[in-house]
Structure formats: C-alpha cells, structure tokens
Amino acid sequence: MNLNFRKKIMMASLVPMLTLSLVILILTGTYIKNSIVEQVKQSLKGTAVATLAAYEQNAGDYVKANNGDVWKGGYNISQSEKLVDAIKKESGVDVTFFYGTERIMTSALDKNKQRILGSPAGDKIVTVVLKGGKEYFSENVSMDGTTFCGYYIPVYQNENEKTPIGMVFAGVNKEKAYASVEYVTYFIIGVVLIVTIICIIGVGFMAKSITKSLKKSISGVQQVSLGQLNVAFDKKEVVRKDEVGDLTRAIESLQSELKRIISEMSESTQSLLMASDEMEKMSHGTFVNINHAKS
C-alpha cells in the first residue's frame, strides 16, 4: 500500500511537470525558430536592397547587349564580379542579379568553385516576383544541390513601370543560418532534462519521507490497537506542520485518551472491589452476630 501511495505521489508530481516541460520546449523552440527566421529574412532583405542600390547608382537603362551582357547605363552588370564578391565578403550573403529569369551575375559558387550562372529562376519565384511585382522570401531555394534561405526583390526599368525587368536575390546556406536554432534548442533540452532529473530526485525523497512517516504512524496505530499504550512517537513526526504531523499528534492524543480511560476504569474496578470486600465483611459480621444472639 505504501509503495502504491508513493507511486501516486510521484505520478501526481511528475506528470504535470513533464507536460509543462514538453510545452515549454515546443513553445520555446517554435519561438526561437520563428525569431531566427525573421532575423534571417530581414538580414537578407537588407542585403538585397543594398545590392540593388549599388546597381541603381549607375545612370541609364538596363539593356542587354548583342553578346548577352547586361548593362545599367555604362556599367556592365555581367562583369560585376568584384561588386558581388565584396558584398558577400562583408555580409556573408550570396547575391545574384537576374535579368528576366536568367542569372546574369552571382557570388554563389558550385562545387567546382565556378559561378552558378545561366540557370533560370523557379516557377513560383517568376510568378510572385517577375509577374506579380512582389518581394518574396523562401526557406527552400535550391542552388547546385544546396538549400538556401533567399530573399528576392523586383528590379524595374524605372519607377513608373509596373512589370519588373529582373530581380535581385540575396541568400544564405539554410543549414548554417539555422545552426543556432539547433544549438539553442539542444541547450534548452539539456536544461529541462537537468531540472527534470533534479525534480524527480526531489519528489522521490519527498515521497519516501511521507511514506516512511505514514508507515511509522500506521505502525503506532497497530501497536495501540494491540494494547501497547507505551509506544513512543518520534518527536520529529509529532512537531511536523503537515497532515502527517496532524495524524501523529492525533494518534498520540488517542493513546493518551486510551490511557486515561483505562486508568479510570482501573480505579473504578479497584473501588468496586473494595466496596465488594466491605460489603462481604459487613455481611459476615452480621451473620456472626445473629448466630451469637440465637445461642
């Protein structure tokens, strides 16, 4: 019975705590991930805007020459390696200039250390950015088999046009960008596990202490029920300020009350015996006197 009670205490304490820990992990992990995603998004947007501003500072229209090079006024975008490489060096972000759907210039390199040029943008990006004229963020941009988080902004020939002539992309390796999420998540999991283990140990000691005290109280009741009224209770249990202390004091009070009742019964019994002896003596004396008178 004590073991079952101990298990109940453990379950009643640990189940809510474990549930709360799980909820904290889920909510904290989700919050941290969302925060980092938003941070990455804003960082990429800033880099994309800065890259476009660097190209836009050159006066003139965007034009594609007969040899395939794209120019902005007198600046050859197709030969702007220094610009995109400098941006990547400073920000750690890869940038790409699209003319239409085609990659004209980029800082992103393939596995052979060659620039990833010429490949078209995905259908979703074309629909949202080039056709819809909206900025777009994605956590799953694939370049040469590597997944990037990327931000796209449309590029217009001039402010009055509604249809973009191209777009600028800023992206960062997704695995590296979200590495901090995993680190923080593992750290939180570790802290929660340590706290949980400490709580389990603490609850175990508490349950053991309670069941041990109850066992002593039950033993005391059993001894009192067998007539052993001189049972000494542990003073630590008597002075406890909880239900176990109340129970011990109640048993001790019962023990004292039983002693008093038995003592009174004993005194009453002695009085009855004495009265009985007196009556017997008086009865015997009367009988002797009667016999003597008859004689």
PDB file of N, CA, C and O in Angstrom, residues 227 229-230 254-272:
ATOM      1  N   GLY A 227      -3.033  -2.866  22.318  1.00  0.00           N
ATOM      2  CA  GLY A 227      -2.955  -2.602  23.752  1.00  0.00           C
ATOM      3  C   GLY A 227      -1.620  -2.102  24.230  1.00  0.00           C
ATOM      4  O   GLY A 227      -1.408  -1.955  25.443  1.00  0.00           O
ATOM      5  N   LEU A 229       0.194   0.680  24.987  1.00  0.00           N
ATOM      6  CA  LEU A 229      -0.076   2.113  25.154  1.00  0.00           C
ATOM      7  C   LEU A 229       1.150   2.919  25.541  1.00  0.00           C
ATOM      8  O   LEU A 229       1.038   4.122  25.807  1.00  0.00           O
ATOM      9  N   ASN A 230       2.292   2.275  25.602  1.00  0.00           N
ATOM     10  CA  ASN A 230       3.522   2.994  25.958  1.00  0.00           C
ATOM     11  C   ASN A 230       4.420   3.223  24.737  1.00  0.00           C
ATOM     12  O   ASN A 230       5.621   3.429  24.875  1.00  0.00           O
ATOM     13  N   LEU A 254      -4.924   9.979  20.915  1.00  0.00           N
ATOM     14  CA  LEU A 254      -5.748   8.782  21.134  1.00  0.00           C
ATOM     15  C   LEU A 254      -5.102   7.876  22.175  1.00  0.00           C
ATOM     16  O   LEU A 254      -5.789   7.320  23.046  1.00  0.00           O
ATOM     17  N   GLN A 255      -3.763   7.735  22.054  1.00  0.00           N
ATOM     18  CA  GLN A 255      -3.036   6.914  23.018  1.00  0.00           C
ATOM     19  C   GLN A 255      -3.218   7.448  24.439  1.00  0.00           C
ATOM     20  O   GLN A 255      -3.501   6.688  25.381  1.00  0.00           O
ATOM     21  N   SER A 256      -3.091   8.761  24.595  1.00  0.00           N
ATOM     22  CA  SER A 256      -3.253   9.376  25.919  1.00  0.00           C
ATOM     23  C   SER A 256      -4.676   9.194  26.431  1.00  0.00           C
ATOM     24  O   SER A 256      -4.900   8.920  27.631  1.00  0.00           O
ATOM     25  N   GLU A 257      -5.650   9.353  25.543  1.00  0.00           N
ATOM     26  CA  GLU A 257      -7.048   9.208  25.944  1.00  0.00           C
ATOM     27  C   GLU A 257      -7.351   7.777  26.368  1.00  0.00           C
ATOM     28  O   GLU A 257      -8.073   7.540  27.353  1.00  0.00           O
ATOM     29  N   LEU A 258      -6.795   6.816  25.627  1.00  0.00           N
ATOM     30  CA  LEU A 258      -6.996   5.407  25.999  1.00  0.00           C
ATOM     31  C   LEU A 258      -6.363   5.116  27.357  1.00  0.00           C
ATOM     32  O   LEU A 258      -6.929   4.385  28.181  1.00  0.00           O
ATOM     33  N   LYS A 259      -5.173   5.690  27.605  1.00  0.00           N
ATOM     34  CA  LYS A 259      -4.530   5.523  28.910  1.00  0.00           C
ATOM     35  C   LYS A 259      -5.414   6.065  30.018  1.00  0.00           C
ATOM     36  O   LYS A 259      -5.568   5.473  31.082  1.00  0.00           O
ATOM     37  N   ARG A 260      -5.989   7.267  29.766  1.00  0.00           N
ATOM     38  CA  ARG A 260      -6.852   7.881  30.772  1.00  0.00           C
ATOM     39  C   ARG A 260      -8.084   7.024  31.036  1.00  0.00           C
ATOM     40  O   ARG A 260      -8.466   6.787  32.204  1.00  0.00           O
ATOM     41  N   ILE A 261      -8.705   6.538  29.950  1.00  0.00           N
ATOM     42  CA  ILE A 261      -9.915   5.721  30.110  1.00  0.00           C
ATOM     43  C   ILE A 261      -9.603   4.437  30.860  1.00  0.00           C
ATOM     44  O   ILE A 261     -10.322   4.032  31.788  1.00  0.00           O
ATOM     45  N   ILE A 262      -8.503   3.799  30.475  1.00  0.00           N
ATOM     46  CA  ILE A 262      -8.115   2.546  31.143  1.00  0.00           C
ATOM     47  C   ILE A 262      -7.783   2.805  32.605  1.00  0.00           C
ATOM     48  O   ILE A 262      -8.125   2.021  33.497  1.00  0.00           O
ATOM     49  N   SER A 263      -7.092   3.951  32.848  1.00  0.00           N
ATOM     50  CA  SER A 263      -6.745   4.302  34.237  1.00  0.00           C
ATOM     51  C   SER A 263      -8.006   4.514  35.063  1.00  0.00           C
ATOM     52  O   SER A 263      -8.115   4.044  36.213  1.00  0.00           O
ATOM     53  N   GLU A 264      -8.987   5.226  34.476  1.00  0.00           N
ATOM     54  CA  GLU A 264     -10.243   5.455  35.199  1.00  0.00           C
ATOM     55  C   GLU A 264     -10.986   4.152  35.424  1.00  0.00           C
ATOM     56  O   GLU A 264     -11.581   3.929  36.490  1.00  0.00           O
ATOM     57  N   MET A 265     -10.960   3.309  34.369  1.00  0.00           N
ATOM     58  CA  MET A 265     -11.622   2.007  34.522  1.00  0.00           C
ATOM     59  C   MET A 265     -10.950   1.181  35.617  1.00  0.00           C
ATOM     60  O   MET A 265     -11.609   0.487  36.401  1.00  0.00           O
ATOM     61  N   SER A 266      -9.619   1.264  35.671  1.00  0.00           N
ATOM     62  CA  SER A 266      -8.872   0.526  36.690  1.00  0.00           C
ATOM     63  C   SER A 266      -9.230   1.027  38.082  1.00  0.00           C
ATOM     64  O   SER A 266      -9.428   0.249  39.017  1.00  0.00           O
ATOM     65  N   GLU A 267      -9.288   2.372  38.235  1.00  0.00           N
ATOM     66  CA  GLU A 267      -9.644   2.953  39.530  1.00  0.00           C
ATOM     67  C   GLU A 267     -11.062   2.547  39.923  1.00  0.00           C
ATOM     68  O   GLU A 267     -11.344   2.226  41.090  1.00  0.00           O
ATOM     69  N   SER A 268     -11.979   2.563  38.936  1.00  0.00           N
ATOM     70  CA  SER A 268     -13.360   2.175  39.208  1.00  0.00           C
ATOM     71  C   SER A 268     -13.436   0.718  39.633  1.00  0.00           C
ATOM     72  O   SER A 268     -14.190   0.343  40.545  1.00  0.00           O
ATOM     73  N   THR A 269     -12.624  -0.100  38.947  1.00  0.00           N
ATOM     74  CA  THR A 269     -12.605  -1.525  39.272  1.00  0.00           C
ATOM     75  C   THR A 269     -12.095  -1.739  40.692  1.00  0.00           C
ATOM     76  O   THR A 269     -12.656  -2.536  41.465  1.00  0.00           O
ATOM     77  N   GLN A 270     -11.033  -1.002  41.043  1.00  0.00           N
ATOM     78  CA  GLN A 270     -10.489  -1.111  42.394  1.00  0.00           C
ATOM     79  C   GLN A 270     -11.516  -0.666  43.430  1.00  0.00           C
ATOM     80  O   GLN A 270     -11.679  -1.284  44.498  1.00  0.00           O
ATOM     81  N   SER A 271     -12.221   0.399  43.108  1.00  0.00           N
ATOM     82  CA  SER A 271     -13.251   0.894  44.048  1.00  0.00           C
ATOM     83  C   SER A 271     -14.358  -0.127  44.226  1.00  0.00           C
ATOM     84  O   SER A 271     -14.850  -0.363  45.342  1.00  0.00           O
ATOM     85  N   LEU A 272     -14.772  -0.737  43.125  1.00  0.00           N
ATOM     86  CA  LEU A 272     -15.820  -1.763  43.194  1.00  0.00           C
ATOM     87  C   LEU A 272     -15.360  -2.953  44.016  1.00  0.00           C
ATOM     88  O   LEU A 272     -16.126  -3.527  44.810  1.00  0.00           O
TER      89      LEU A 272
END
